[in-house]
Amino acid sequence: MRPLMLDFQPRRRAGPLGWSLLAGGVVLTLTCLLVQQHLSHEAEQQQGHLQITQRVLTGDTGGKLSLTPAQIREQAHNLAEMRKVSQQLRRPWERLFATLEAMPRDNIALLTLTPDARKGQVRISAEALDLDAMLDFHRRLEASDELSDVSLLSHEIVANVPEHPVQFNLSATWEIGDANP
């Protein structure tokens, strides 16, 4: 009798699919490494730009730092943007809100308030019970110390509501008085 050869786990031979998966994994790994190197190089460059900008803003030139004209223009632009933001933050926001809240608004509902600190203007959207209430609110805004040159941009009588309220938009110049630098 012949001996039995039972092979419960046959040997697998590597086929084209296995080799292609291995090659794809190697290519993917190399691609990830190259992308990581590129990103770390970009991060180093950004860190260098940040250090240069920080030195210029603090006035520390370090003696050996020379900027190209393009870098000087970019920094001047960035500084101008920072000044605009700083100017907007110095606006007397509390006084504007207090003025609007202190006004008697029995027949007026403020809907939106859109200040533009850079232009020194504010846009007010509101709803009045009737046209007289809208005109009275306009006169009170014009008489306030904070706002001037109040103008009616648009108004609309809401016909589908039984009371027929008036929705309107006003624009006003926002006086800042002593808030200038």
PDB file of C-alpha atoms in Angstrom:
ATOM      1  CA  MET A   1       0.000   0.000   0.000  1.00  0.00           C
ATOM      2  CA  ARG A   2       1.155   3.471  -0.864  1.00  0.00           C
ATOM      3  CA  PRO A   3       1.630   6.091   1.821  1.00  0.00           C
ATOM      4  CA  LEU A   4      -1.043   8.766   1.883  1.00  0.00           C
ATOM      5  CA  MET A   5       0.090  12.304   1.226  1.00  0.00           C
ATOM      6  CA  LEU A   6      -2.434  14.602   2.770  1.00  0.00           C
ATOM      7  CA  ASP A   7      -1.729  18.247   2.204  1.00  0.00           C
ATOM      8  CA  PHE A   8      -4.216  20.280   4.161  1.00  0.00           C
ATOM      9  CA  GLN A   9      -2.473  23.559   3.516  1.00  0.00           C
ATOM     10  CA  PRO A  10      -1.262  23.619  -0.001  1.00  0.00           C
ATOM     11  CA  ARG A  11       1.553  25.971  -0.832  1.00  0.00           C
ATOM     12  CA  ARG A  12       0.424  29.093  -2.514  1.00  0.00           C
ATOM     13  CA  ARG A  13       2.439  30.436  -5.254  1.00  0.00           C
ATOM     14  CA  ALA A  14       2.654  34.145  -5.796  1.00  0.00           C
ATOM     15  CA  GLY A  15       0.680  35.149  -8.809  1.00  0.00           C
ATOM     16  CA  PRO A  16       0.544  38.362 -10.839  1.00  0.00           C
ATOM     17  CA  LEU A  17      -2.190  39.792  -8.608  1.00  0.00           C
ATOM     18  CA  GLY A  18      -0.047  39.418  -5.492  1.00  0.00           C
ATOM     19  CA  TRP A  19       3.008  40.966  -7.096  1.00  0.00           C
ATOM     20  CA  SER A  20       0.957  43.873  -8.462  1.00  0.00           C
ATOM     21  CA  LEU A  21      -0.527  44.553  -4.999  1.00  0.00           C
ATOM     22  CA  LEU A  22       2.969  44.542  -3.506  1.00  0.00           C
ATOM     23  CA  ALA A  23       4.234  46.932  -6.193  1.00  0.00           C
ATOM     24  CA  GLY A  24       1.210  49.206  -5.659  1.00  0.00           C
ATOM     25  CA  GLY A  25       1.871  49.300  -1.911  1.00  0.00           C
ATOM     26  CA  VAL A  26       5.523  50.213  -2.447  1.00  0.00           C
ATOM     27  CA  VAL A  27       4.583  52.987  -4.905  1.00  0.00           C
ATOM     28  CA  LEU A  28       1.955  54.342  -2.490  1.00  0.00           C
ATOM     29  CA  THR A  29       4.453  54.333   0.388  1.00  0.00           C
ATOM     30  CA  LEU A  30       7.054  56.189  -1.666  1.00  0.00           C
ATOM     31  CA  THR A  31       4.447  58.732  -2.802  1.00  0.00           C
ATOM     32  CA  CYS A  32       3.402  59.379   0.790  1.00  0.00           C
ATOM     33  CA  LEU A  33       7.035  59.892   1.814  1.00  0.00           C
ATOM     34  CA  LEU A  34       7.604  62.392  -1.020  1.00  0.00           C
ATOM     35  CA  VAL A  35       4.434  64.332  -0.162  1.00  0.00           C
ATOM     36  CA  GLN A  36       5.454  64.440   3.506  1.00  0.00           C
ATOM     37  CA  GLN A  37       8.896  65.806   2.557  1.00  0.00           C
ATOM     38  CA  HIS A  38       7.304  68.451   0.345  1.00  0.00           C
ATOM     39  CA  LEU A  39       4.883  69.513   3.090  1.00  0.00           C
ATOM     40  CA  SER A  40       7.638  69.755   5.686  1.00  0.00           C
ATOM     41  CA  HIS A  41       9.689  71.885   3.263  1.00  0.00           C
ATOM     42  CA  GLU A  42       6.670  74.191   2.750  1.00  0.00           C
ATOM     43  CA  ALA A  43       6.178  74.419   6.517  1.00  0.00           C
ATOM     44  CA  GLU A  44       9.836  75.421   6.963  1.00  0.00           C
ATOM     45  CA  GLN A  45       9.428  78.141   4.331  1.00  0.00           C
ATOM     46  CA  GLN A  46       6.269  79.451   6.017  1.00  0.00           C
ATOM     47  CA  GLN A  47       8.066  79.468   9.362  1.00  0.00           C
ATOM     48  CA  GLY A  48      10.863  81.499   7.779  1.00  0.00           C
ATOM     49  CA  HIS A  49       8.368  84.024   6.361  1.00  0.00           C
ATOM     50  CA  LEU A  50       6.689  84.259   9.753  1.00  0.00           C
ATOM     51  CA  GLN A  51      10.008  84.954  11.499  1.00  0.00           C
ATOM     52  CA  ILE A  52      10.907  87.640   8.964  1.00  0.00           C
ATOM     53  CA  THR A  53       7.521  89.320   9.352  1.00  0.00           C
ATOM     54  CA  GLN A  54       7.763  89.158  13.124  1.00  0.00           C
ATOM     55  CA  ARG A  55      11.224  90.763  13.052  1.00  0.00           C
ATOM     56  CA  VAL A  56      10.024  93.558  10.783  1.00  0.00           C
ATOM     57  CA  LEU A  57       6.930  94.236  12.900  1.00  0.00           C
ATOM     58  CA  THR A  58       8.962  94.347  16.108  1.00  0.00           C
ATOM     59  CA  GLY A  59      11.666  96.482  14.491  1.00  0.00           C
ATOM     60  CA  ASP A  60      14.408  93.870  15.038  1.00  0.00           C
ATOM     61  CA  THR A  61      16.347  93.797  11.793  1.00  0.00           C
ATOM     62  CA  GLY A  62      19.103  91.576  13.152  1.00  0.00           C
ATOM     63  CA  GLY A  63      21.724  93.505  11.194  1.00  0.00           C
ATOM     64  CA  LYS A  64      21.930  90.923   8.393  1.00  0.00           C
ATOM     65  CA  LEU A  65      18.313  90.830   7.244  1.00  0.00           C
ATOM     66  CA  SER A  66      17.676  92.374   3.835  1.00  0.00           C
ATOM     67  CA  LEU A  67      14.249  92.260   2.261  1.00  0.00           C
ATOM     68  CA  THR A  68      13.406  92.233  -1.399  1.00  0.00           C
ATOM     69  CA  PRO A  69      11.153  94.997  -2.715  1.00  0.00           C
ATOM     70  CA  ALA A  70       8.329  92.478  -3.163  1.00  0.00           C
ATOM     71  CA  GLN A  71       8.611  91.425   0.502  1.00  0.00           C
ATOM     72  CA  ILE A  72       8.624  95.082   1.594  1.00  0.00           C
ATOM     73  CA  ARG A  73       5.438  95.770  -0.438  1.00  0.00           C
ATOM     74  CA  GLU A  74       3.764  92.664   0.981  1.00  0.00           C
ATOM     75  CA  GLN A  75       4.634  93.672   4.534  1.00  0.00           C
ATOM     76  CA  ALA A  76       3.400  97.220   3.944  1.00  0.00           C
ATOM     77  CA  HIS A  77       0.108  95.803   2.653  1.00  0.00           C
ATOM     78  CA  ASN A  78      -0.189  93.505   5.692  1.00  0.00           C
ATOM     79  CA  LEU A  79       0.545  96.402   8.036  1.00  0.00           C
ATOM     80  CA  ALA A  80      -2.141  98.535   6.357  1.00  0.00           C
ATOM     81  CA  GLU A  81      -4.665  95.706   6.802  1.00  0.00           C
ATOM     82  CA  MET A  82      -3.756  95.399  10.490  1.00  0.00           C
ATOM     83  CA  ARG A  83      -4.232  99.144  10.927  1.00  0.00           C
ATOM     84  CA  LYS A  84      -7.708  98.940   9.355  1.00  0.00           C
ATOM     85  CA  VAL A  85      -8.701  96.162  11.742  1.00  0.00           C
ATOM     86  CA  SER A  86      -7.292  98.110  14.684  1.00  0.00           C
ATOM     87  CA  GLN A  87      -9.245 101.193  13.631  1.00  0.00           C
ATOM     88  CA  GLN A  88     -12.471  99.179  13.475  1.00  0.00           C
ATOM     89  CA  LEU A  89     -11.840  97.785  16.953  1.00  0.00           C
ATOM     90  CA  ARG A  90     -11.331 101.296  18.362  1.00  0.00           C
ATOM     91  CA  ARG A  91     -14.807 102.382  17.261  1.00  0.00           C
ATOM     92  CA  PRO A  92     -17.200 103.309  20.096  1.00  0.00           C
ATOM     93  CA  TRP A  93     -19.524 100.339  19.530  1.00  0.00           C
ATOM     94  CA  GLU A  94     -21.091 100.613  22.993  1.00  0.00           C
ATOM     95  CA  ARG A  95     -22.137 104.233  22.428  1.00  0.00           C
ATOM     96  CA  LEU A  96     -23.799 103.354  19.122  1.00  0.00           C
ATOM     97  CA  PHE A  97     -25.746 100.476  20.660  1.00  0.00           C
ATOM     98  CA  ALA A  98     -26.663 102.531  23.730  1.00  0.00           C
ATOM     99  CA  THR A  99     -27.957 105.361  21.518  1.00  0.00           C
ATOM    100  CA  LEU A 100     -30.172 103.005  19.540  1.00  0.00           C
ATOM    101  CA  GLU A 101     -31.424 101.209  22.649  1.00  0.00           C
ATOM    102  CA  ALA A 102     -32.189 104.470  24.467  1.00  0.00           C
ATOM    103  CA  MET A 103     -34.451 105.784  21.712  1.00  0.00           C
ATOM    104  CA  PRO A 104     -38.174 105.339  22.332  1.00  0.00           C
ATOM    105  CA  ARG A 105     -39.309 102.672  19.898  1.00  0.00           C
ATOM    106  CA  ASP A 106     -42.964 102.149  20.730  1.00  0.00           C
ATOM    107  CA  ASN A 107     -44.005 101.676  17.105  1.00  0.00           C
ATOM    108  CA  ILE A 108     -40.614 100.595  15.717  1.00  0.00           C
ATOM    109  CA  ALA A 109     -38.917  97.183  15.662  1.00  0.00           C
ATOM    110  CA  LEU A 110     -35.222  97.079  14.732  1.00  0.00           C
ATOM    111  CA  LEU A 111     -34.563  94.122  12.456  1.00  0.00           C
ATOM    112  CA  THR A 112     -30.885  94.420  11.552  1.00  0.00           C
ATOM    113  CA  LEU A 113     -27.994  96.730  12.264  1.00  0.00           C
ATOM    114  CA  THR A 114     -25.075  96.620   9.836  1.00  0.00           C
ATOM    115  CA  PRO A 115     -22.200  98.909  10.831  1.00  0.00           C
ATOM    116  CA  ASP A 116     -19.350  99.600   8.425  1.00  0.00           C
ATOM    117  CA  ALA A 117     -16.620 100.985  10.672  1.00  0.00           C
ATOM    118  CA  ARG A 118     -14.221 101.515   7.781  1.00  0.00           C
ATOM    119  CA  LYS A 119     -16.622 103.878   5.980  1.00  0.00           C
ATOM    120  CA  GLY A 120     -18.051 105.279   9.196  1.00  0.00           C
ATOM    121  CA  GLN A 121     -21.591 104.333   8.240  1.00  0.00           C
ATOM    122  CA  VAL A 122     -24.342 102.202   9.676  1.00  0.00           C
ATOM    123  CA  ARG A 123     -27.318 100.631   7.905  1.00  0.00           C
ATOM    124  CA  ILE A 124     -30.484 100.046   9.896  1.00  0.00           C
ATOM    125  CA  SER A 125     -33.339  97.793   8.800  1.00  0.00           C
ATOM    126  CA  ALA A 126     -36.522  98.210  10.788  1.00  0.00           C
ATOM    127  CA  GLU A 127     -40.267  97.847  10.715  1.00  0.00           C
ATOM    128  CA  ALA A 128     -42.696 100.607  11.717  1.00  0.00           C
ATOM    129  CA  LEU A 129     -46.360 100.433  12.598  1.00  0.00           C
ATOM    130  CA  ASP A 130     -47.100 103.174  10.057  1.00  0.00           C
ATOM    131  CA  LEU A 131     -45.433 105.860   7.933  1.00  0.00           C
ATOM    132  CA  ASP A 132     -45.618 108.483  10.715  1.00  0.00           C
ATOM    133  CA  ALA A 133     -43.706 106.200  13.098  1.00  0.00           C
ATOM    134  CA  MET A 134     -41.044 105.618  10.425  1.00  0.00           C
ATOM    135  CA  LEU A 135     -40.611 109.370   9.805  1.00  0.00           C
ATOM    136  CA  ASP A 136     -40.505 110.089  13.550  1.00  0.00           C
ATOM    137  CA  PHE A 137     -37.779 107.448  14.011  1.00  0.00           C
ATOM    138  CA  HIS A 138     -35.845 109.022  11.117  1.00  0.00           C
ATOM    139  CA  ARG A 139     -36.038 112.467  12.781  1.00  0.00           C
ATOM    140  CA  ARG A 140     -34.866 111.086  16.148  1.00  0.00           C
ATOM    141  CA  LEU A 141     -31.889 109.367  14.532  1.00  0.00           C
ATOM    142  CA  GLU A 142     -30.955 112.577  12.729  1.00  0.00           C
ATOM    143  CA  ALA A 143     -31.157 114.510  16.016  1.00  0.00           C
ATOM    144  CA  SER A 144     -28.900 112.063  17.890  1.00  0.00           C
ATOM    145  CA  ASP A 145     -25.272 112.918  18.655  1.00  0.00           C
ATOM    146  CA  GLU A 146     -23.912 109.613  17.312  1.00  0.00           C
ATOM    147  CA  LEU A 147     -25.553 109.606  13.866  1.00  0.00           C
ATOM    148  CA  SER A 148     -25.847 112.216  11.127  1.00  0.00           C
ATOM    149  CA  ASP A 149     -26.808 112.349   7.442  1.00  0.00           C
ATOM    150  CA  VAL A 150     -29.605 109.850   8.023  1.00  0.00           C
ATOM    151  CA  SER A 151     -31.218 108.911   4.728  1.00  0.00           C
ATOM    152  CA  LEU A 152     -34.052 106.596   3.821  1.00  0.00           C
ATOM    153  CA  LEU A 153     -32.773 103.980   1.364  1.00  0.00           C
ATOM    154  CA  SER A 154     -36.009 102.077   0.817  1.00  0.00           C
ATOM    155  CA  HIS A 155     -39.397 101.415   2.315  1.00  0.00           C
ATOM    156  CA  GLU A 156     -42.228  98.987   1.619  1.00  0.00           C
ATOM    157  CA  ILE A 157     -45.744  98.731   3.004  1.00  0.00           C
ATOM    158  CA  VAL A 158     -46.494  95.093   3.797  1.00  0.00           C
ATOM    159  CA  ALA A 159     -49.941  94.600   2.297  1.00  0.00           C
ATOM    160  CA  ASN A 160     -50.521  90.974   3.268  1.00  0.00           C
ATOM    161  CA  VAL A 161     -50.453  91.780   7.023  1.00  0.00           C
ATOM    162  CA  PRO A 162     -53.697  93.303   8.454  1.00  0.00           C
ATOM    163  CA  GLU A 163     -51.900  96.194  10.243  1.00  0.00           C
ATOM    164  CA  HIS A 164     -49.989  97.169   7.033  1.00  0.00           C
ATOM    165  CA  PRO A 165     -46.603  97.806   8.696  1.00  0.00           C
ATOM    166  CA  VAL A 166     -43.794  99.586   6.861  1.00  0.00           C
ATOM    167  CA  GLN A 167     -40.436  97.878   6.429  1.00  0.00           C
ATOM    168  CA  PHE A 168     -37.626 100.305   5.715  1.00  0.00           C
ATOM    169  CA  ASN A 169     -33.848 100.682   5.457  1.00  0.00           C
ATOM    170  CA  LEU A 170     -31.907 103.698   6.666  1.00  0.00           C
ATOM    171  CA  SER A 171     -28.299 104.681   6.164  1.00  0.00           C
ATOM    172  CA  ALA A 172     -26.479 107.052   8.508  1.00  0.00           C
ATOM    173  CA  THR A 173     -23.004 108.428   9.036  1.00  0.00           C
ATOM    174  CA  TRP A 174     -21.573 107.201  12.304  1.00  0.00           C
ATOM    175  CA  GLU A 175     -19.897 110.072  14.113  1.00  0.00           C
ATOM    176  CA  ILE A 176     -17.032 108.905  16.304  1.00  0.00           C
ATOM    177  CA  GLY A 177     -15.950 112.181  17.864  1.00  0.00           C
ATOM    178  CA  ASP A 178     -12.857 111.595  20.029  1.00  0.00           C
ATOM    179  CA  ALA A 179     -12.250 107.997  18.837  1.00  0.00           C
ATOM    180  CA  ASN A 180      -9.862 109.124  16.097  1.00  0.00           C
ATOM    181  CA  PRO A 181      -6.201 108.212  16.650  1.00  0.00           C
TER     182      PRO A 181
END
